[in-house]
Amino acid sequence: AYFDACPVVRVPGRAFPVDVYHSKTAQTMTRHGPASRSYVDAAVDVAVRIHTTQPPGHVLIFLTGQDEIERACRAIRDRCAEEEAEA
């Protein structure tokens, strides 16, 4: 057995349809994570675009660490505040 006969835990739940979007821009990785921080800005742009053009739902962004998560949250809040001010 692959996991040394460890027990299998089954968790009941429901499956929901998911659309997956991947960046077409390659990111250069170092042993400490992405070499550039521009991927966070690109992820925020896509999340805001999805939020403003798609029906209500959830957006999940995978980031490499707490700093990137906090930066993305600030950027999303700022972008949404700007859009509300313009409306």
Coordinates of N, CA and C in Angstrom, one line a residue:
A1 N 0.8 -1.2 0.0 CA 0.0 0.0 0.0 C 0.9 1.2 0.0
Y2 N 0.4 2.2 -0.6 CA 1.2 3.5 -0.8 C 1.5 4.2 0.5
F3 N 0.5 4.2 1.4 CA 0.7 5.0 2.7 C 0.8 4.0 3.8
D4 N 1.4 2.8 3.6 CA 1.7 1.9 4.7 C 0.4 1.5 5.4
A5 N -0.7 1.2 4.6 CA -2.0 0.7 5.1 C -2.6 1.7 6.1
C6 N -2.4 2.9 6.0 CA -3.1 3.9 6.9 C -4.6 3.9 6.7
P7 N -5.4 4.3 7.7 CA -6.8 4.2 7.5 C -7.3 5.3 6.5
V8 N -8.4 5.0 5.9 CA -9.0 5.9 4.9 C -10.2 6.6 5.6
V9 N -10.2 7.9 5.6 CA -11.2 8.7 6.3 C -12.1 9.2 5.2
R10 N -13.4 9.0 5.3 CA -14.3 9.5 4.3 C -15.1 10.6 4.9
V11 N -15.2 11.7 4.3 CA -15.9 12.9 4.8 C -17.1 13.2 3.8
P12 N -18.3 13.0 4.3 CA -19.4 13.3 3.4 C -19.5 14.8 3.1
G13 N -20.0 15.0 1.9 CA -20.1 16.4 1.5 C -20.8 16.5 0.1
R14 N -20.9 17.7 -0.4 CA -21.5 17.9 -1.7 C -20.4 18.4 -2.6
A15 N -20.5 18.1 -3.9 CA -19.7 18.7 -4.9 C -20.4 19.8 -5.6
F16 N -19.7 20.9 -5.8 CA -20.2 22.0 -6.5 C -19.4 22.2 -7.8
P17 N -20.0 22.7 -8.8 CA -19.2 23.0 -10.0 C -18.2 24.1 -9.8
V18 N -17.0 23.9 -10.3 CA -15.9 24.9 -10.1 C -15.3 25.2 -11.5
D19 N -15.1 26.5 -11.7 CA -14.3 26.9 -12.9 C -12.9 27.2 -12.4
V20 N -11.9 26.7 -13.1 CA -10.5 26.9 -12.8 C -9.9 27.8 -13.8
Y21 N -9.2 28.8 -13.3 CA -8.5 29.7 -14.2 C -7.0 29.7 -13.8
H22 N -6.1 29.5 -14.8 CA -4.7 29.5 -14.5 C -4.1 30.7 -15.3
S23 N -3.1 31.3 -14.7 CA -2.4 32.3 -15.4 C -1.6 31.8 -16.6
K24 N -1.6 32.5 -17.6 CA -0.8 32.1 -18.8 C 0.6 32.7 -18.7
T25 N 0.9 33.5 -17.7 CA 2.2 34.1 -17.5 C 3.0 33.2 -16.6
A26 N 4.1 32.7 -17.0 CA 5.0 31.8 -16.2 C 5.6 32.7 -15.1
Q27 N 5.7 32.1 -13.9 CA 6.4 32.8 -12.8 C 7.7 32.1 -12.5
T28 N 8.7 32.9 -12.4 CA 10.0 32.4 -12.1 C 10.1 32.1 -10.6
M29 N 10.4 30.9 -10.2 CA 10.4 30.5 -8.8 C 11.8 30.4 -8.3
T30 N 12.0 30.8 -7.0 CA 13.3 30.6 -6.3 C 13.0 29.7 -5.2
R31 N 14.0 29.4 -4.4 CA 13.7 28.5 -3.3 C 12.9 29.2 -2.2
H32 N 12.8 30.5 -2.3 CA 12.0 31.2 -1.3 C 10.6 31.6 -1.8
G33 N 10.3 31.1 -3.0 CA 9.0 31.5 -3.6 C 9.1 32.2 -4.9
P34 N 8.1 32.8 -5.4 CA 8.2 33.5 -6.7 C 9.2 34.7 -6.7
A35 N 9.9 34.8 -7.8 CA 11.0 35.8 -7.9 C 10.4 37.3 -7.9
S36 N 9.2 37.4 -8.4 CA 8.5 38.7 -8.6 C 7.2 38.7 -7.8
R37 N 6.9 39.9 -7.3 CA 5.6 40.0 -6.6 C 4.4 40.4 -7.5
S38 N 4.7 40.5 -8.8 CA 3.6 40.9 -9.7 C 2.5 39.9 -9.8
Y39 N 2.8 38.6 -9.4 CA 1.8 37.6 -9.5 C 0.6 37.9 -8.6
V40 N 0.9 38.6 -7.5 CA -0.2 39.0 -6.6 C -1.1 40.0 -7.2
D41 N -0.5 41.0 -7.9 CA -1.3 42.0 -8.6 C -2.2 41.4 -9.7
A42 N -1.5 40.4 -10.4 CA -2.3 39.7 -11.5 C -3.4 38.9 -10.9
A43 N -3.2 38.2 -9.8 CA -4.3 37.5 -9.2 C -5.4 38.4 -8.7
V44 N -5.1 39.5 -8.2 CA -6.1 40.5 -7.7 C -6.9 41.0 -9.0
D45 N -6.2 41.3 -10.1 CA -6.9 41.7 -11.3 C -7.9 40.7 -11.7
V46 N -7.5 39.4 -11.8 CA -8.4 38.4 -12.2 C -9.6 38.2 -11.2
A47 N -9.3 38.2 -9.9 CA -10.4 38.1 -8.9 C -11.4 39.2 -9.1
V48 N -11.0 40.4 -9.2 CA -11.9 41.5 -9.3 C -12.7 41.4 -10.7
R49 N -12.0 41.0 -11.7 CA -12.7 40.9 -13.0 C -13.8 39.8 -12.9
I50 N -13.4 38.7 -12.2 CA -14.4 37.6 -12.0 C -15.6 38.1 -11.2
H51 N -15.3 38.8 -10.1 CA -16.3 39.4 -9.2 C -17.3 40.3 -10.0
T52 N -16.7 41.1 -10.9 CA -17.6 42.1 -11.5 C -18.3 41.6 -12.8
T53 N -17.8 40.5 -13.3 CA -18.4 40.0 -14.6 C -19.2 38.7 -14.5
Q54 N -19.1 38.0 -13.4 CA -19.7 36.7 -13.2 C -20.8 36.7 -12.2
P55 N -21.7 35.8 -12.2 CA -22.7 35.7 -11.2 C -22.1 35.5 -9.8
P56 N -22.9 35.8 -8.8 CA -22.4 35.7 -7.4 C -21.8 34.3 -7.1
G57 N -20.7 34.3 -6.4 CA -20.1 33.0 -6.1 C -18.8 33.3 -5.2
H58 N -17.9 32.4 -5.2 CA -16.7 32.6 -4.4 C -15.5 32.5 -5.3
V59 N -14.4 33.2 -4.9 CA -13.1 33.2 -5.6 C -12.1 32.7 -4.6
L60 N -11.3 31.7 -5.0 CA -10.2 31.2 -4.2 C -8.9 31.4 -4.9
I61 N -8.0 32.1 -4.2 CA -6.7 32.4 -4.8 C -5.6 31.7 -3.9
F62 N -4.8 31.0 -4.6 CA -3.7 30.3 -3.8 C -2.5 31.2 -3.9
L63 N -2.0 31.6 -2.7 CA -0.8 32.5 -2.6 C 0.2 31.8 -1.7
T64 N 1.5 32.3 -1.8 CA 2.6 31.5 -1.1 C 2.8 31.9 0.3
G65 N 2.2 32.9 0.9 CA 2.5 33.2 2.3 C 1.6 34.4 2.8
Q66 N 1.8 34.6 4.1 CA 0.9 35.6 4.8 C 1.1 37.0 4.2
D67 N 2.3 37.4 3.8 CA 2.5 38.7 3.3 C 1.7 38.9 2.0
E68 N 1.8 37.9 1.1 CA 1.0 38.0 -0.1 C -0.5 38.0 0.1
I69 N -0.9 37.2 1.1 CA -2.4 37.2 1.4 C -2.8 38.5 1.8
E70 N -2.1 39.1 2.8 CA -2.5 40.4 3.3 C -2.4 41.5 2.2
R71 N -1.4 41.4 1.4 CA -1.3 42.4 0.3 C -2.5 42.3 -0.7
A72 N -2.8 41.0 -1.0 CA -3.9 40.8 -1.9 C -5.3 41.3 -1.3
C73 N -5.5 41.0 0.0 CA -6.7 41.5 0.6 C -6.8 43.0 0.6
R74 N -5.7 43.7 0.9 CA -5.7 45.2 0.9 C -6.0 45.6 -0.5
A75 N -5.4 45.0 -1.5 CA -5.6 45.5 -2.9 C -7.0 45.3 -3.3
I76 N -7.6 44.1 -3.0 CA -9.0 43.8 -3.3 C -9.9 44.8 -2.6
R77 N -9.7 45.1 -1.3 CA -10.5 46.1 -0.6 C -10.4 47.5 -1.3
D78 N -9.2 47.9 -1.6 CA -9.0 49.2 -2.3 C -9.7 49.2 -3.6
R79 N -9.6 48.2 -4.4 CA -10.2 48.2 -5.7 C -11.7 48.2 -5.6
C80 N -12.3 47.5 -4.7 CA -13.7 47.5 -4.5 C -14.2 48.9 -4.0
A81 N -13.5 49.5 -3.1 CA -13.8 50.8 -2.6 C -13.8 51.8 -3.8
E82 N -12.8 51.7 -4.6 CA -12.7 52.6 -5.8 C -13.9 52.5 -6.7
E83 N -14.3 51.2 -6.9 CA -15.4 51.0 -7.8 C -16.7 51.5 -7.2
E84 N -16.9 51.3 -5.9 CA -18.1 51.9 -5.2 C -18.1 53.4 -5.3
A85 N -17.0 54.0 -5.2 CA -16.9 55.5 -5.2 C -17.3 56.0 -6.6
E86 N -16.9 55.2 -7.6 CA -17.2 55.6 -9.0 C -18.6 55.4 -9.4
A87 N -19.3 54.5 -8.7 CA -20.7 54.2 -9.0 C -21.7 55.2 -8.5

